[in-house]
Amino acid sequence: MAAPAKPMGNPAFKYLGLPTIRAKLPSRNWLIFLSISSTFAGIIYHDRREQSRIQRLWASRVAHLSQQPLSPLALPRKLTVFLSAAPGTGTDLRSAQEHYRDFVKPVFVAAALDVEFVEARRMGEVRARAAERARVARGGGGVQEDAVVEETRRKAGVKRVPGVQGDVVLGRHTWKEYVQGVHEGWLGPLEAPPDDTATVATPTDFSAQQEDTAPPDPPIVEDVKPVKPAVTPPYILPLAYASAPLPAVLPDALDPVGFITFPHILGFLNTPVRLYRFVTRRHLADVCGREAAAIALAWSRPLGAREVEEALRGEEGDWPARYWSDETLKGVWQEDVVVDERIVARMKRFVDEGEAESGGGE
């Protein structure tokens, strides 16, 4: 019995010299692959579209600030942003820089703010920079990096617009250093304490002369200089905050500070968590956008000691376990936040309008 003839395709393809195309369903494996990949791509597309919408929303809340006229010799409001490498990334700042670029910068750009960065690659650098800035404000021996620029602007009549300035801190690890640096700068001494471990070279002892009549060789004195640490050690330890006197120039209120969450988790076993965060970046954009808008609008309220100690604590669960077990890695990031009520009473936090009016906080 002859096999049934195969159905002929569209004859128009034959006359046009095109191959005959017969429609058929992909195989089962291809169907599974296409369905999973298309679903995942759709989830990412939806998340990124919502992320852009949320960023535009928060940017629109502060866009009116950029439309306020400035005189030719006026500078916009200035913020200082503290960034440091996330735990587990070594000295790589890219993750912190990308977090600022993706979730904070769009709002600050929409508000036309002037931003200065303090970037730290090692643990302790933010603490040292924050402390040095406070010591300079007290009239200490430190030197402001932009002192020449500021003096030139003053002579030229260039002034910054009046208003609230302030700081922005990204991440729990940076926040711990910032708080300790503020306390160290205002409560510690203006000059570095003496280092008892410094290496001092001493000349060779030639008091016992030999009977040889030939003159002895001249002593060789090596000038051994102590190795300068990569990060300046603290001028005062947290345990000494309570007994330290307040400086006479301490203002009644410090510039407000805004702390923005910076979740960062590593490790193969944390792949499900990392994947979930990758496809739900819209939620992080909303949280960071809200904080950035509050900072741009300069709403603030007093901070409480408990709030300072517990701020962004949830991020510590993302840090690599070795930061808690390896003694060589321990430092200010692993230590508890120690505060002095006299300093905390002068600290303020940027918040949204409703919380600022209610004066919430502990």
C-alpha positions as a printed NumPy array, in Angstrom:
array([[ 0.   ,  0.   ,  0.   ],
       [ 1.456,  3.327, -1.051],
       [ 2.232,  5.901,  1.643],
       [-0.112,  8.86 ,  1.717],
       [ 1.186, 11.893, -0.118],
       [ 2.557, 14.654,  2.077],
       [ 0.456, 17.77 ,  1.979],
       [ 1.862, 20.349, -0.383],
       [ 2.879, 23.668,  1.135],
       [ 1.912, 27.012, -0.234],
       [ 2.677, 26.892, -3.977],
       [ 3.433, 30.609, -3.94 ],
       [ 6.648, 29.836, -2.039],
       [ 7.688, 27.456, -4.822],
       [ 7.055, 29.997, -7.586],
       [ 8.997, 32.681, -5.65 ],
       [11.944, 30.356, -5.083],
       [11.38 , 30.27 , -1.322],
       [11.668, 27.107,  0.746],
       [ 8.488, 25.462,  1.885],
       [ 7.745, 26.285,  5.488],
       [ 5.729, 23.771,  7.394],
       [ 4.43 , 24.957, 10.756],
       [ 4.99 , 22.593, 13.64 ],
       [ 5.183, 22.892, 17.389],
       [ 8.603, 22.927, 19.071],
       [ 9.664, 19.936, 21.07 ],
       [ 8.749, 19.537, 24.722],
       [12.179, 20.669, 25.911],
       [12.047, 23.774, 23.771],
       [ 8.591, 24.606, 25.067],
       [ 9.821, 24.36 , 28.648],
       [12.855, 26.518, 27.897],
       [10.887, 29.18 , 26.036],
       [ 8.183, 29.384, 28.667],
       [10.652, 29.762, 31.558],
       [12.907, 32.255, 29.782],
       [10.031, 34.376, 28.52 ],
       [ 8.42 , 34.406, 31.965],
       [11.672, 35.48 , 33.602],
       [12.232, 38.154, 30.95 ],
       [ 8.708, 39.442, 31.505],
       [ 9.26 , 39.673, 35.263],
       [12.471, 41.647, 34.757],
       [10.82 , 43.943, 32.212],
       [ 7.922, 44.65 , 34.573],
       [10.28 , 45.327, 37.485],
       [12.507, 47.691, 35.527],
       [ 9.535, 49.561, 34.143],
       [ 8.092, 49.994, 37.635],
       [11.526, 51.026, 38.928],
       [11.728, 53.779, 36.315],
       [ 8.19 , 54.904, 37.125],
       [ 8.948, 55.089, 40.857],
       [12.166, 57.006, 40.245],
       [10.31 , 59.507, 38.065],
       [ 7.698, 59.863, 40.801],
       [10.208, 60.774, 43.518],
       [12.18 , 62.958, 41.128],
       [ 9.018, 64.891, 40.304],
       [ 8.465, 65.564, 44.016],
       [11.692, 67.575, 44.177],
       [11.887, 68.94 , 40.624],
       [10.546, 72.328, 41.712],
       [13.782, 72.908, 43.659],
       [15.772, 73.003, 40.426],
       [13.502, 75.735, 39.041],
       [14.272, 78.215, 41.798],
       [16.412, 81.044, 40.367],
       [19.984, 81.54 , 41.558],
       [22.147, 84.603, 41.229],
       [25.275, 84.284, 39.07 ],
       [27.465, 84.285, 42.192],
       [25.396, 81.785, 44.177],
       [26.08 , 78.088, 44.694],
       [23.321, 75.519, 45.218],
       [22.736, 73.613, 48.428],
       [25.491, 71.115, 49.185],
       [25.355, 67.562, 50.526],
       [28.22 , 65.303, 51.572],
       [27.718, 61.655, 50.591],
       [29.684, 59.005, 52.49 ],
       [30.378, 55.805, 50.549],
       [32.485, 52.81 , 51.537],
       [33.159, 49.398, 50.047],
       [30.593, 46.82 , 51.126],
       [31.716, 44.029, 53.478],
       [33.092, 41.148, 51.457],
       [34.089, 43.214, 48.413],
       [37.58 , 44.13 , 49.598],
       [38.445, 47.609, 48.361],
       [36.011, 47.545, 45.426],
       [33.729, 50.58 , 45.515],
       [31.713, 49.715, 42.429],
       [28.755, 48.189, 44.269],
       [28.36 , 51.256, 46.498],
       [28.806, 53.638, 43.574],
       [26.271, 51.748, 41.46 ],
       [23.779, 51.731, 44.328],
       [24.06 , 55.515, 44.622],
       [23.85 , 55.967, 40.851],
       [20.757, 53.767, 40.428],
       [18.665, 54.708, 43.472],
       [19.804, 58.059, 44.898],
       [21.399, 60.12 , 42.16 ],
       [18.242, 60.541, 40.004],
       [16.479, 62.372, 42.85 ],
       [19.471, 64.565, 43.7  ],
       [19.943, 65.477, 40.036],
       [16.267, 66.402, 39.731],
       [16.662, 68.699, 42.763],
       [19.855, 70.296, 41.334],
       [21.897, 69.62 , 44.469],
       [25.646, 70.023, 44.78 ],
       [27.111, 66.716, 45.992],
       [30.536, 66.085, 47.52 ],
       [31.706, 62.499, 47.956],
       [33.724, 60.912, 50.731],
       [34.73 , 57.5  , 49.38 ],
       [36.452, 54.898, 51.537],
       [37.956, 51.61 , 50.44 ],
       [39.031, 50.344, 53.87 ],
       [37.347, 49.972, 57.221],
       [37.931, 53.069, 59.342],
       [38.42 , 55.641, 56.587],
       [34.931, 57.115, 56.925],
       [35.407, 57.353, 60.679],
       [38.715, 59.167, 60.211],
       [37.314, 61.601, 57.624],
       [34.222, 62.433, 59.683],
       [36.351, 62.997, 62.788],
       [38.842, 65.199, 60.942],
       [36.038, 67.35 , 59.586],
       [34.705, 67.915, 63.109],
       [38.179, 68.757, 64.41 ],
       [38.597, 71.324, 61.633],
       [35.279, 72.882, 62.645],
       [36.641, 73.143, 66.188],
       [39.71 , 74.977, 64.932],
       [42.055, 72.02 , 65.134],
       [45.273, 71.502, 63.274],
       [43.637, 69.704, 60.378],
       [43.6  , 71.237, 56.925],
       [40.517, 71.352, 54.788],
       [41.171, 69.929, 51.358],
       [39.149, 72.67 , 49.664],
       [40.379, 75.555, 51.832],
       [42.029, 77.278, 48.869],
       [38.899, 76.91 , 46.758],
       [36.693, 78.294, 49.511],
       [39.014, 81.259, 50.054],
       [39.022, 82.028, 46.331],
       [35.238, 81.922, 46.253],
       [35.008, 84.222, 49.264],
       [37.253, 86.818, 47.642],
       [35.206, 86.611, 44.445],
       [31.952, 87.092, 46.328],
       [30.635, 83.614, 45.562],
       [28.346, 82.383, 48.334],
       [26.287, 79.278, 48.858],
       [22.543, 79.726, 49.113],
       [21.329, 79.811, 52.717],
       [19.645, 76.688, 53.9  ],
       [20.151, 73.279, 55.423],
       [23.219, 71.427, 54.224],
       [23.712, 67.905, 55.584],
       [25.234, 64.452, 55.114],
       [24.101, 61.262, 53.399],
       [25.328, 57.848, 54.563],
       [24.877, 54.633, 52.577],
       [24.774, 51.351, 54.459],
       [24.98 , 50.123, 58.043],
       [28.762, 49.686, 57.934],
       [29.254, 53.29 , 56.795],
       [26.755, 54.518, 59.366],
       [28.691, 52.896, 62.22 ],
       [31.871, 54.635, 61.13 ],
       [30.106, 57.963, 60.63 ],
       [28.602, 57.949, 64.128],
       [31.925, 57.049, 65.721],
       [33.712, 59.698, 63.672],
       [31.276, 62.425, 64.745],
       [31.77 , 61.503, 68.404],
       [35.536, 61.278, 68.029],
       [35.81 , 64.642, 66.3  ],
       [33.741, 66.559, 68.849],
       [34.77 , 64.736, 72.041],
       [38.354, 63.71 , 71.317],
       [41.531, 65.799, 71.464],
       [42.509, 68.097, 68.631],
       [45.955, 66.542, 68.305],
       [46.77 , 62.873, 67.835],
       [47.688, 61.127, 71.089],
       [51.308, 59.939, 71.416],
       [52.005, 56.523, 69.953],
       [53.796, 54.447, 72.575],
       [54.565, 51.762, 70.032],
       [56.518, 54.011, 67.702],
       [59.885, 52.672, 66.702],
       [62.786, 54.96 , 67.695],
       [66.322, 54.28 , 66.535],
       [69.117, 54.492, 69.132],
       [72.848, 54.794, 68.372],
       [75.14 , 51.902, 69.014],
       [76.772, 51.87 , 72.462],
       [80.558, 52.397, 72.15 ],
       [81.32 , 53.071, 75.813],
       [83.475, 49.943, 76.038],
       [86.521, 50.769, 73.949],
       [88.93 , 48.11 , 72.806],
       [92.592, 48.217, 73.588],
       [93.392, 48.447, 69.889],
       [94.997, 51.816, 69.183],
       [93.235, 52.073, 65.83 ],
       [90.299, 54.436, 65.964],
       [86.982, 52.676, 65.98 ],
       [84.674, 52.885, 63.026],
       [82.089, 55.648, 63.343],
       [78.789, 54.514, 64.737],
       [76.113, 53.689, 62.226],
       [72.745, 55.099, 63.161],
       [69.83 , 53.974, 61.094],
       [66.901, 56.324, 60.929],
       [64.044, 53.886, 61.393],
       [60.723, 55.574, 60.787],
       [57.507, 54.07 , 62.077],
       [55.228, 52.757, 59.387],
       [52.272, 55.08 , 58.967],
       [49.021, 53.135, 59.294],
       [46.72 , 53.008, 56.298],
       [43.918, 54.473, 58.419],
       [44.437, 57.046, 61.172],
       [43.816, 55.425, 64.578],
       [41.001, 56.953, 66.653],
       [41.947, 59.844, 68.923],
       [39.488, 58.653, 71.587],
       [37.865, 55.294, 72.283],
       [34.089, 54.921, 72.716],
       [34.494, 53.946, 76.383],
       [35.924, 57.42 , 77.075],
       [33.049, 59.4  , 75.54 ],
       [31.213, 59.888, 78.841],
       [34.237, 61.371, 80.619],
       [35.295, 63.66 , 77.759],
       [34.478, 67.378, 78.151],
       [32.399, 69.156, 75.535],
       [34.278, 71.695, 73.388],
       [33.263, 75.323, 73.699],
       [32.537, 75.596, 69.958],
       [30.088, 72.682, 69.819],
       [26.947, 74.   , 68.064],
       [23.492, 73.534, 69.506],
       [22.493, 71.455, 66.467],
       [24.585, 69.545, 63.941],
       [23.731, 69.334, 60.259],
       [21.042, 66.717, 59.591],
       [22.053, 63.327, 58.259],
       [20.171, 60.881, 56.087],
       [20.996, 57.173, 56.124],
       [19.954, 55.115, 53.108],
       [19.805, 51.338, 53.09 ],
       [22.446, 49.52 , 51.061],
       [21.628, 45.781, 50.997],
       [24.479, 43.728, 49.564],
       [24.724, 39.955, 49.889],
       [27.278, 37.562, 48.415],
       [27.754, 33.812, 48.253],
       [26.505, 30.93 , 46.076],
       [24.194, 29.629, 48.795],
       [22.458, 33.013, 48.847],
       [21.54 , 32.781, 45.164],
       [17.757, 32.555, 45.824],
       [17.883, 35.745, 47.912],
       [20.029, 37.523, 45.359],
       [17.716, 36.434, 42.544],
       [14.639, 37.684, 44.403],
       [16.271, 41.042, 45.025],
       [17.3  , 41.254, 41.378],
       [13.702, 40.964, 40.173],
       [12.226, 43.262, 42.866],
       [14.493, 46.281, 42.579],
       [11.37 , 48.46 , 42.358],
       [10.835, 48.055, 46.112],
       [14.379, 49.206, 46.851],
       [13.931, 52.128, 44.455],
       [10.846, 53.193, 46.392],
       [12.583, 53.035, 49.792],
       [15.711, 54.836, 48.618],
       [13.741, 57.346, 46.553],
       [11.628, 58.287, 49.563],
       [14.735, 58.88 , 51.693],
       [16.475, 60.831, 48.924],
       [13.423, 63.044, 48.421],
       [13.27 , 63.813, 52.147],
       [16.95 , 64.756, 52.06 ],
       [16.431, 66.998, 49.043],
       [13.427, 68.732, 50.631],
       [15.427, 69.241, 53.865],
       [12.747, 68.005, 56.258],
       [14.301, 66.79 , 59.494],
       [13.63 , 65.904, 63.11 ],
       [15.822, 65.096, 66.151],
       [17.442, 61.683, 66.378],
       [17.149, 59.396, 69.369],
       [19.921, 57.323, 70.905],
       [18.064, 54.077, 70.244],
       [17.483, 55.061, 66.631],
       [21.172, 55.816, 66.141],
       [22.152, 52.422, 67.557],
       [19.613, 50.384, 65.565],
       [19.656, 52.193, 62.214],
       [19.881, 49.764, 59.263],
       [20.736, 46.86 , 61.6  ],
       [19.049, 44.37 , 59.275],
       [21.918, 44.7  , 56.803],
       [24.32 , 42.937, 59.163],
       [22.683, 39.612, 58.313],
       [23.964, 39.976, 54.742],
       [27.605, 40.382, 55.707],
       [29.949, 37.398, 55.186],
       [30.224, 35.166, 58.239],
       [34.001, 35.584, 58.338],
       [33.549, 39.196, 59.442],
       [32.153, 37.884, 62.706],
       [34.516, 34.93 , 63.212],
       [37.897, 36.135, 61.903],
       [39.638, 38.251, 64.531],
       [41.883, 39.875, 61.921],
       [38.845, 41.387, 60.17 ],
       [37.105, 42.747, 63.24 ],
       [36.816, 46.477, 63.745],
       [34.265, 49.236, 63.96 ],
       [31.843, 47.348, 61.687],
       [31.466, 44.514, 64.189],
       [31.394, 46.694, 67.295],
       [28.203, 47.973, 68.881],
       [27.319, 51.587, 68.232],
       [28.278, 53.618, 71.313],
       [26.702, 57.055, 71.638],
       [26.957, 59.994, 73.993],
       [23.687, 61.691, 74.846],
       [25.286, 65.126, 74.583],
       [26.179, 64.513, 70.926],
       [23.025, 62.599, 69.973],
       [20.891, 65.409, 71.375],
       [22.374, 67.659, 68.68 ],
       [21.934, 65.228, 65.77 ],
       [19.009, 65.349, 63.343],
       [17.738, 63.01 , 60.671],
       [16.171, 63.801, 57.308],
       [12.62 , 62.409, 57.157],
       [ 9.506, 62.838, 55.028],
       [ 7.124, 65.703, 55.673],
       [ 4.613, 63.797, 57.787],
       [ 7.222, 62.426, 60.184],
       [ 8.95 , 65.791, 60.41 ],
       [ 5.721, 67.486, 61.476],
       [ 4.966, 64.817, 64.067],
       [ 8.516, 64.981, 65.436],
       [ 8.65 , 61.204, 65.74 ],
       [11.69 , 59.384, 67.044],
       [13.011, 58.069, 70.314]])
